[in-house]
Coordinates of C-alpha atoms in Angstrom, one line a residue:
X1 CA 0.0 0.0 0.0
X2 CA 1.2 3.5 -0.9
X3 CA 3.8 2.2 -3.3
X4 CA 3.6 3.3 -6.9
X5 CA 3.9 0.4 -9.3
X6 CA 4.5 1.0 -13.0
X7 CA 1.6 -0.3 -15.1
X8 CA 4.0 -2.2 -17.4
X9 CA 4.9 -4.5 -14.6
X10 CA 1.4 -5.7 -14.4
X11 CA 1.4 -6.6 -18.1
X12 CA 4.3 -9.0 -17.4
X13 CA 2.1 -10.9 -14.9
X14 CA -1.0 -11.4 -17.1
X15 CA 0.3 -14.5 -19.0
X16 CA 1.5 -16.0 -15.7
X17 CA -1.9 -15.3 -14.1
X18 CA -3.8 -16.9 -17.0
X19 CA -1.5 -20.0 -16.9
X20 CA -2.1 -20.3 -13.2
X21 CA -5.9 -20.2 -13.8
X22 CA -5.7 -23.0 -16.3
X23 CA -3.5 -25.1 -14.1
X24 CA -5.9 -24.7 -11.2
X25 CA -9.1 -25.1 -13.3
X26 CA -8.1 -28.4 -15.0
X27 CA -7.4 -30.4 -11.8
X28 CA -10.6 -28.9 -10.4
X29 CA -12.7 -30.3 -13.1
X30 CA -11.1 -33.7 -12.8
X31 CA -11.6 -33.8 -9.1
X32 CA -15.3 -32.8 -9.5
X33 CA -16.1 -35.4 -12.1
X34 CA -14.0 -38.1 -10.3
X35 CA -15.9 -37.4 -7.1
X36 CA -19.3 -37.6 -8.9
X37 CA -18.4 -41.1 -10.2
X38 CA -16.8 -42.4 -7.0
X39 CA -19.6 -41.3 -4.6
X40 CA -22.5 -42.7 -6.7
X41 CA -23.3 -46.4 -6.1
X42 CA -25.1 -46.5 -9.4
X43 CA -21.9 -45.3 -11.2
X44 CA -19.2 -47.4 -9.6
X45 CA -19.8 -50.7 -11.3
X46 CA -20.6 -49.4 -14.7
X47 CA -18.2 -48.7 -17.6
X48 CA -17.7 -45.0 -18.2
X49 CA -16.3 -43.2 -21.2
X50 CA -15.8 -39.4 -20.9
X51 CA -14.1 -36.8 -23.0
X52 CA -14.2 -33.1 -22.4
X53 CA -12.2 -30.7 -24.6
X54 CA -11.9 -27.0 -25.3
X55 CA -14.0 -26.2 -28.4
X56 CA -11.6 -23.7 -29.8
X57 CA -8.3 -25.5 -29.3
X58 CA -9.3 -29.1 -28.9
X59 CA -7.2 -29.4 -25.7
X60 CA -8.4 -32.2 -23.5
X61 CA -9.7 -31.1 -20.1
X62 CA -10.9 -34.4 -18.8
X63 CA -10.6 -38.0 -20.1
X64 CA -11.7 -41.4 -18.9
X65 CA -11.6 -44.3 -21.3
X66 CA -12.0 -41.8 -24.0
X67 CA -10.6 -44.1 -26.8
X68 CA -12.4 -47.3 -25.9
X69 CA -15.5 -48.5 -27.7
X70 CA -19.0 -47.9 -26.3
X71 CA -22.4 -48.5 -27.6
X72 CA -23.6 -44.9 -28.1
X73 CA -27.4 -45.4 -28.4
X74 CA -29.0 -42.3 -29.8
X75 CA -25.8 -40.3 -29.7
X76 CA -25.5 -42.0 -33.2
X77 CA -27.9 -39.4 -34.4
X78 CA -25.2 -36.7 -34.0
X79 CA -23.4 -38.5 -36.9
X80 CA -26.3 -39.1 -39.2
X81 CA -27.9 -35.7 -38.8
X82 CA -24.6 -33.7 -39.2
X83 CA -23.8 -35.9 -42.2
X84 CA -27.1 -35.0 -43.8
X85 CA -26.8 -31.3 -43.0
X86 CA -23.3 -31.0 -44.5
X87 CA -23.8 -33.3 -47.5
X88 CA -27.3 -32.3 -48.5
X89 CA -27.5 -28.7 -47.2
X90 CA -30.1 -27.2 -44.9
X91 CA -32.6 -26.4 -47.7
X92 CA -32.8 -29.9 -49.2
X93 CA -36.3 -31.1 -49.7
X94 CA -38.0 -34.5 -50.3
X95 CA -40.7 -35.0 -53.0
X96 CA -43.6 -37.5 -53.0
X97 CA -45.4 -38.0 -56.3
X98 CA -48.6 -39.6 -57.6
X99 CA -48.1 -40.9 -61.2
X100 CA -50.7 -42.4 -63.5
X101 CA -49.6 -44.7 -66.3
X102 CA -51.9 -42.7 -68.5
X103 CA -53.7 -39.4 -68.2
X104 CA -57.3 -39.5 -67.1
X105 CA -59.8 -39.5 -70.1
X106 CA -62.7 -37.1 -70.5
X107 CA -64.8 -39.2 -68.1
X108 CA -62.1 -39.1 -65.4
X109 CA -61.0 -42.7 -65.9
X110 CA -57.4 -43.8 -65.4
X111 CA -56.9 -46.9 -67.5
X112 CA -53.8 -48.3 -65.7
X113 CA -52.3 -48.3 -62.3
X114 CA -52.0 -45.2 -60.0
X115 CA -48.5 -45.1 -58.3
X116 CA -47.8 -43.3 -55.0
X117 CA -44.0 -42.8 -55.3
X118 CA -42.2 -42.2 -52.1
X119 CA -39.1 -39.9 -52.1
X120 CA -38.1 -40.5 -48.5
X121 CA -40.0 -37.7 -46.9
X122 CA -39.9 -38.1 -43.2
X123 CA -42.5 -35.3 -42.6
X124 CA -45.6 -37.0 -44.0
X125 CA -47.3 -36.9 -40.6
X126 CA -49.3 -34.7 -38.4
X127 CA -46.2 -33.4 -36.5
X128 CA -46.0 -29.6 -36.8
X129 CA -42.9 -28.1 -38.4
X130 CA -40.9 -26.1 -37.4
X131 CA -40.4 -27.9 -34.1
X132 CA -42.2 -26.4 -31.1
X133 CA -42.0 -27.9 -27.7
X134 CA -45.5 -29.1 -26.6
X135 CA -47.2 -28.3 -30.0
X136 CA -50.3 -30.5 -30.6
X137 CA -50.1 -33.0 -33.4
X138 CA -52.4 -32.5 -36.4
X139 CA -54.1 -35.1 -38.4
X140 CA -51.8 -38.1 -39.0
X141 CA -52.9 -38.7 -42.6
X142 CA -53.1 -35.0 -43.6
X143 CA -50.3 -35.4 -46.2
X144 CA -52.2 -38.3 -47.8
X145 CA -55.4 -36.3 -47.9
X146 CA -53.5 -33.4 -49.5
X147 CA -52.4 -35.7 -52.4
X148 CA -55.9 -37.2 -52.7
X149 CA -57.4 -33.7 -53.0
X150 CA -54.9 -32.9 -55.9
X151 CA -55.8 -36.1 -57.7
X152 CA -59.6 -35.4 -57.4
X153 CA -59.0 -31.9 -58.6
X154 CA -57.5 -33.3 -61.8
X155 CA -60.9 -34.8 -62.5
X156 CA -60.0 -38.4 -61.6
X157 CA -63.2 -40.4 -61.0
X158 CA -62.2 -44.0 -61.6
X159 CA -58.9 -46.1 -61.5
X160 CA -59.1 -49.3 -63.5
X161 CA -55.7 -50.6 -62.3
X162 CA -54.1 -51.1 -58.9
X163 CA -53.0 -48.4 -56.4
X164 CA -49.3 -49.1 -55.9
X165 CA -47.3 -47.8 -53.0
X166 CA -43.7 -47.6 -54.4
X167 CA -40.8 -47.1 -52.1
X168 CA -38.1 -48.2 -54.6
X169 CA -36.2 -44.9 -54.2
X170 CA -34.6 -46.6 -51.2
X171 CA -33.5 -50.2 -50.9
X172 CA -36.1 -52.3 -49.1
X173 CA -33.9 -53.3 -46.1
X174 CA -36.2 -52.2 -43.3
X175 CA -34.3 -53.3 -40.2
X176 CA -30.6 -52.5 -39.7
X177 CA -28.3 -55.2 -38.3
X178 CA -28.3 -55.1 -34.5
X179 CA -31.9 -54.2 -34.0
X180 CA -33.7 -56.6 -31.6
X181 CA -36.7 -58.5 -33.1
X182 CA -38.9 -57.1 -30.4
X183 CA -38.0 -53.6 -31.5
X184 CA -39.9 -54.1 -34.7
X185 CA -43.3 -54.3 -33.0
X186 CA -43.1 -50.8 -31.5
X187 CA -43.0 -47.2 -32.8
X188 CA -39.3 -46.7 -32.0
X189 CA -38.4 -49.7 -34.3
X190 CA -40.6 -48.8 -37.2
X191 CA -39.3 -50.2 -40.6
X192 CA -37.4 -47.9 -42.9
X193 CA -39.1 -47.1 -46.2
X194 CA -38.9 -44.4 -48.8
X195 CA -42.7 -44.2 -48.5
X196 CA -43.3 -43.2 -44.9
X197 CA -46.6 -42.0 -43.5
X198 CA -47.2 -41.0 -39.9
X199 CA -43.7 -42.2 -39.0
X200 CA -44.9 -45.7 -40.0
X201 CA -46.9 -46.1 -36.8
X202 CA -50.5 -46.5 -35.6
X203 CA -51.9 -45.8 -32.2
X204 CA -53.9 -48.5 -30.5
X205 CA -56.0 -47.6 -27.4
X206 CA -57.5 -50.1 -25.0
X207 CA -60.3 -49.2 -22.6
X208 CA -62.1 -51.3 -20.0
X209 CA -65.5 -52.7 -20.7
X210 CA -68.7 -51.9 -18.8
X211 CA -68.8 -55.1 -16.7
X212 CA -66.2 -57.5 -15.2
X213 CA -65.3 -60.1 -17.9
X214 CA -66.2 -57.9 -20.9
X215 CA -63.5 -57.6 -23.5
X216 CA -61.6 -54.3 -23.6
X217 CA -62.6 -51.9 -26.4
X218 CA -60.1 -51.0 -29.1
X219 CA -59.7 -47.8 -31.1
X220 CA -57.1 -47.1 -33.8
X221 CA -55.6 -43.9 -35.0
X222 CA -55.5 -43.4 -37.8
X223 CA -58.8 -45.2 -38.0
X224 CA -57.7 -47.6 -40.7
X225 CA -57.8 -51.4 -40.5
X226 CA -54.5 -52.9 -41.3
X227 CA -53.6 -55.6 -38.7
X228 CA -55.9 -58.5 -37.8
X229 CA -56.3 -58.1 -34.1
X230 CA -56.9 -61.0 -31.7
X231 CA -58.1 -59.2 -28.6
X232 CA -58.1 -61.3 -25.4
X233 CA -57.9 -58.4 -22.9
X234 CA -60.7 -58.7 -20.3
X235 CA -62.0 -56.3 -17.8
X236 CA -61.2 -57.1 -14.2
X237 CA -62.8 -56.0 -11.0
X238 CA -59.6 -54.4 -9.6
X239 CA -55.9 -54.8 -9.5
X240 CA -53.1 -53.7 -11.8
X241 CA -53.4 -53.3 -15.5
X242 CA -51.6 -56.2 -17.1
X243 CA -51.5 -56.1 -20.9
X244 CA -49.2 -58.1 -23.2
X245 CA -48.9 -57.7 -27.0
X246 CA -47.1 -59.7 -29.7
X247 CA -46.9 -59.8 -33.5
X248 CA -45.4 -63.0 -35.0
X249 CA -42.6 -62.2 -37.4
X250 CA -43.7 -61.8 -41.0
X251 CA -47.4 -61.7 -40.1
X252 CA -50.1 -59.0 -39.9
X253 CA -51.7 -60.4 -36.8
X254 CA -51.6 -58.6 -33.5
X255 CA -52.2 -60.7 -30.4
X256 CA -53.2 -58.8 -27.3
X257 CA -54.0 -60.4 -23.9
X258 CA -54.2 -59.5 -20.2
X259 CA -56.5 -57.6 -17.9
X260 CA -57.6 -54.0 -17.5
X261 CA -59.5 -52.9 -14.3
X262 CA -63.0 -51.7 -14.6
X263 CA -63.3 -47.9 -14.1
X264 CA -59.6 -47.4 -14.8
X265 CA -58.0 -45.3 -17.5
X266 CA -57.3 -46.7 -20.9
X267 CA -53.9 -47.4 -22.2
X268 CA -52.4 -46.4 -25.6
X269 CA -49.6 -48.3 -27.4
X270 CA -47.7 -46.9 -30.4
X271 CA -47.1 -49.8 -32.8
X272 CA -45.1 -50.0 -36.0
X273 CA -46.5 -50.7 -39.4
X274 CA -44.6 -53.7 -41.0
X275 CA -45.0 -52.6 -44.7
X276 CA -45.2 -48.8 -44.9
X277 CA -45.6 -48.7 -48.7
X278 CA -48.7 -51.0 -48.5
X279 CA -50.2 -49.0 -45.7
X280 CA -49.7 -45.7 -47.6
X281 CA -51.4 -47.2 -50.6
X282 CA -54.3 -48.3 -48.4
X283 CA -54.5 -44.9 -46.9
X284 CA -54.5 -43.1 -50.2
X285 CA -57.2 -45.5 -51.5
X286 CA -59.4 -44.7 -48.6
X287 CA -58.8 -40.9 -49.1
X288 CA -59.8 -41.2 -52.7
X289 CA -62.8 -43.3 -52.1
X290 CA -64.1 -40.7 -49.6
X291 CA -63.9 -38.2 -52.5
X292 CA -66.0 -40.4 -54.7
X293 CA -63.2 -42.1 -56.7
X294 CA -63.7 -45.7 -57.6
X295 CA -60.7 -48.1 -57.5
X296 CA -61.1 -51.3 -59.5
X297 CA -57.8 -52.9 -58.5
X298 CA -56.1 -53.6 -55.2
X299 CA -53.7 -51.7 -53.0
X300 CA -50.2 -53.1 -53.5
X301 CA -46.6 -52.4 -52.4
X302 CA -43.6 -52.3 -54.7
X303 CA -40.1 -52.7 -53.1
X304 CA -36.5 -52.8 -54.3
X305 CA -35.0 -55.7 -52.4
X306 CA -31.3 -55.6 -51.3
X307 CA -30.5 -58.8 -53.3
X308 CA -31.3 -56.9 -56.6
X309 CA -28.3 -54.7 -56.2
X310 CA -24.8 -55.3 -57.6
X311 CA -23.3 -53.1 -54.9
X312 CA -25.4 -51.8 -51.9
X313 CA -23.0 -48.9 -51.5
X314 CA -22.9 -47.3 -54.9
X315 CA -24.9 -47.3 -58.2
X316 CA -27.4 -45.3 -60.2
X317 CA -30.5 -44.0 -58.5
X318 CA -33.8 -45.3 -60.0
X319 CA -35.9 -42.8 -61.7
X320 CA -39.6 -42.3 -60.7
X321 CA -42.0 -44.4 -62.8
X322 CA -42.8 -43.1 -66.3
X323 CA -46.3 -41.6 -66.7
X324 CA -48.4 -38.5 -66.0
X325 CA -47.9 -36.7 -62.7
X326 CA -51.2 -36.1 -61.0
X327 CA -50.0 -34.8 -57.6
X328 CA -46.9 -33.8 -55.7
X329 CA -46.0 -32.9 -52.2
X330 CA -42.8 -31.2 -51.1
X331 CA -41.4 -31.5 -47.6
X332 CA -40.2 -28.7 -45.3
X333 CA -36.5 -27.9 -45.5
X334 CA -34.2 -30.6 -44.3
X335 CA -32.9 -28.5 -41.4
X336 CA -36.4 -28.6 -39.8
X337 CA -36.6 -32.3 -40.1
X338 CA -33.1 -32.7 -38.5
X339 CA -34.2 -30.5 -35.6
X340 CA -37.0 -32.9 -34.9
X341 CA -34.7 -35.9 -35.1
X342 CA -32.3 -34.5 -32.5
X343 CA -34.8 -32.7 -30.3
X344 CA -37.1 -35.7 -29.7
X345 CA -34.7 -38.4 -30.8
X346 CA -36.7 -39.8 -33.7
X347 CA -35.2 -43.1 -34.9
X348 CA -37.0 -43.6 -38.2
X349 CA -36.3 -40.2 -39.5
X350 CA -32.6 -40.5 -38.6
X351 CA -32.5 -43.7 -40.7
X352 CA -34.3 -42.0 -43.6
X353 CA -31.8 -39.0 -43.8
X354 CA -28.9 -41.5 -43.8
X355 CA -30.4 -43.2 -46.8
X356 CA -31.1 -39.9 -48.5
X357 CA -27.4 -39.1 -48.3
X358 CA -26.6 -42.4 -49.9
X359 CA -29.1 -41.8 -52.7
X360 CA -27.9 -38.3 -53.5
X361 CA -24.1 -38.8 -53.0
X362 CA -23.5 -42.4 -54.0
X363 CA -26.6 -43.3 -56.2
X364 CA -28.1 -45.9 -53.8
X365 CA -30.6 -45.1 -51.1
X366 CA -29.2 -47.7 -48.8
X367 CA -27.8 -47.9 -45.3
X368 CA -24.5 -49.1 -46.7
X369 CA -24.2 -46.1 -49.1
X370 CA -25.0 -43.7 -46.3
X371 CA -22.4 -45.2 -43.9
X372 CA -19.8 -45.1 -46.7
X373 CA -20.4 -41.3 -47.0
X374 CA -20.3 -41.0 -43.2
X375 CA -16.8 -42.7 -43.2
X376 CA -15.7 -40.1 -45.8
X377 CA -16.9 -37.2 -43.7
X378 CA -15.2 -38.6 -40.6
X379 CA -11.9 -38.9 -42.5
X380 CA -12.2 -35.2 -43.4
X381 CA -12.7 -34.6 -39.6
X382 CA -9.4 -36.4 -39.0
X383 CA -10.9 -39.6 -37.5
X384 CA -9.1 -42.9 -37.9
X385 CA -11.0 -45.8 -39.5
X386 CA -10.7 -47.9 -36.3
X387 CA -12.4 -45.2 -34.2
X388 CA -15.9 -46.4 -35.0
X389 CA -18.2 -49.2 -36.3
X390 CA -21.6 -48.1 -37.6
X391 CA -24.5 -50.3 -38.5
X392 CA -27.3 -47.7 -38.4
X393 CA -28.1 -44.0 -38.3
X394 CA -30.4 -44.0 -35.2
X395 CA -28.4 -45.8 -32.6
X396 CA -31.0 -48.5 -32.0
X397 CA -28.5 -51.1 -33.2
X398 CA -26.5 -52.8 -30.4
X399 CA -23.7 -53.3 -32.9
X400 CA -22.8 -49.7 -33.5
X401 CA -19.7 -48.6 -31.6
X402 CA -17.9 -45.2 -31.2
X403 CA -15.4 -43.7 -28.8
X404 CA -16.1 -40.6 -26.7
X405 CA -13.2 -38.9 -28.3
X406 CA -14.7 -39.5 -31.7
X407 CA -17.9 -37.8 -30.6
X408 CA -16.0 -34.6 -29.4
X409 CA -14.0 -34.6 -32.7
X410 CA -17.2 -34.7 -34.7
X411 CA -18.7 -31.9 -32.5
X412 CA -15.7 -29.7 -33.0
X413 CA -15.5 -30.4 -36.8
X414 CA -19.2 -29.6 -37.4
X415 CA -19.0 -26.4 -35.3
X416 CA -16.1 -25.2 -37.5
X417 CA -18.1 -25.3 -40.7
X418 CA -20.0 -22.3 -42.1
X419 CA -23.3 -23.8 -40.7
X420 CA -21.9 -24.7 -37.3
X421 CA -24.0 -22.1 -35.6
X422 CA -27.2 -23.5 -37.1
X423 CA -26.1 -27.0 -36.2
X424 CA -25.8 -26.3 -32.5
X425 CA -29.4 -25.0 -32.5
X426 CA -30.7 -28.4 -33.6
X427 CA -29.7 -30.0 -30.2
X428 CA -31.9 -30.2 -27.1
X429 CA -31.4 -27.5 -24.5
X430 CA -31.0 -28.5 -20.9
X431 CA -34.1 -28.1 -18.8
X432 CA -35.9 -26.4 -21.8
X433 CA -36.9 -28.6 -24.7
X434 CA -36.6 -32.0 -26.4
X435 CA -35.3 -34.9 -24.5
X436 CA -33.6 -32.6 -22.0
X437 CA -36.7 -30.7 -21.1
X438 CA -37.0 -32.4 -17.7
X439 CA -33.3 -32.9 -17.0
X440 CA -30.9 -31.1 -14.6
X441 CA -33.4 -30.9 -11.8
X442 CA -34.6 -27.5 -12.7
X443 CA -31.2 -25.8 -12.2
X444 CA -30.9 -22.8 -14.5
X445 CA -27.2 -23.7 -15.3
X446 CA -28.6 -26.7 -17.2
X447 CA -29.6 -24.4 -20.0
X448 CA -25.9 -24.1 -20.8
X449 CA -25.9 -27.6 -22.0
X450 CA -26.9 -28.2 -25.7
X451 CA -26.5 -32.0 -26.3
X452 CA -28.0 -35.2 -27.6
X453 CA -29.2 -37.8 -25.3
X454 CA -29.0 -41.6 -25.7
X455 CA -30.5 -44.6 -24.0
X456 CA -30.9 -48.3 -24.5
X457 CA -31.0 -51.1 -22.0
X458 CA -27.8 -50.7 -19.8
X459 CA -26.7 -47.8 -22.0
X460 CA -26.8 -44.0 -21.3
X461 CA -25.2 -41.1 -23.1
X462 CA -25.0 -37.4 -23.4
X463 CA -22.8 -35.5 -25.9
X464 CA -22.7 -32.0 -27.0
X465 CA -21.6 -28.5 -26.1
X466 CA -21.3 -26.6 -22.8
X467 CA -21.7 -22.9 -22.9
X468 CA -19.7 -20.2 -21.1
X469 CA -21.0 -16.7 -21.4
X470 CA -23.8 -17.7 -23.6
X471 CA -21.6 -19.3 -26.3
X472 CA -20.4 -22.9 -26.8
X473 CA -17.0 -23.2 -25.1
X474 CA -16.5 -26.9 -24.4
X475 CA -17.3 -30.2 -26.3
X476 CA -18.0 -33.3 -24.2
X477 CA -19.1 -36.8 -24.5
X478 CA -20.3 -39.0 -21.6
X479 CA -21.2 -42.6 -22.4
X480 CA -22.0 -45.3 -19.9
X481 CA -22.4 -49.0 -20.7
X482 CA -23.2 -52.1 -18.7
X483 CA -24.9 -50.4 -15.7
X484 CA -27.5 -52.4 -13.7
X485 CA -29.0 -49.6 -11.7
X486 CA -32.3 -47.7 -12.5
X487 CA -31.8 -45.6 -15.6
X488 CA -33.0 -42.5 -13.6
X489 CA -30.0 -42.8 -11.3
X490 CA -27.6 -43.0 -14.2
X491 CA -29.2 -39.9 -15.8
X492 CA -28.7 -38.0 -12.5
X493 CA -25.0 -38.9 -12.5
X494 CA -24.7 -37.8 -16.2
X495 CA -26.5 -34.5 -15.4
X496 CA -24.2 -33.8 -12.5
X497 CA -21.2 -34.2 -14.8
X498 CA -22.9 -31.9 -17.3
X499 CA -23.5 -29.2 -14.6
X500 CA -19.9 -29.4 -13.5
X501 CA -19.0 -28.1 -17.0
X502 CA -21.1 -25.0 -16.7
X503 CA -21.5 -24.1 -13.1

């Protein structure tokens, strides 16, 4: 005190003070994360892979098994959605066409088949776009009704041929390797088809009957018969609701059995459609019939099987069927579809954009072509070939493997591109929207986490960006495999790690 110190002397100390801050901060972060893992009984026996790095420099700030393989679950979507954004561009759009073999005559008669040609559009549903948290869904078959209205407006009154649902724009290979057979029954495991309507799902609602012993009532949405339903659910006097459902492989029969208590609430199950192209054809047939159009033939599906390809990873894309275009629907921009994929973790749409990349870039709308293009992008990011093993674009496959350090490498790479700022906005925001809406226990600091979640049986993940001063400053990847605790406890541990990066 009282001594006059030249200002230039302080300048000499600034680099030393900054270095001291870094040296103190790095061990502090390590101690915090280590303590979180060591003091949690749920975490101690699981396998953890963690990598935290500075976004600008790539300097590692924390690492634990960062170069070992982990099943990433839906963190896989970081790879498929960034690939689609960079390879196709944010304004890419999908087209769905209705084509007649011949133009309708003066009486409105189409002599041949009517073909509903799918172009891979993931947005043919009632989900509102752009994404808004909590927005009510619209009519699930609104896109089909829109096409039917265009056809009727062209004067079509009768179709003498069949109504064909054509999904040959993509290879008919509906279930990636590593998906469990039971996955294919439910909405999250809906088959991949270039002709997709309502995310290839139906909603089945069961309600108790009026008296004990009565069969439960069934309602479908969309209200379109597709499966043959064997309903053996009975109304019970009391007790817990116990309902089981099964669909034998390769069949269109649903078997439902169990009990539902009288006076209790109903239950809704979201089920996958096994042949989306056929279902779309049936839906369009119904929409046309409601408009007074007579269809003499049947509703059929047309596929392009994998065994018809010389090479599933490259080729020449098939052209739409020849004929007269009667209707067309164009999707919203790709970036809005990718926002939905990442915000709500939509499996089917992640698979569709992977195949669209394969179709546009390598001439084949296949999983293999999309993965080959993904490998090329990762090579541009500086990743080694032995850093990953991809079998799908959604993360539902138990065979897909990545390292946490690969995830952070991808996140830095995409952020460095001209559309990196838009890319970050596609991710869920902690405590605010998407799959992170209810995470981080209501702590405001959680809003500084912009990241993709992931979950399968015994798998949890969270990878993305941690903000400092309102801007992304860190990249991180936390992946846990082989835990045997309640998933909610593992999520709490992951969230504590995320908060340690921003608080």
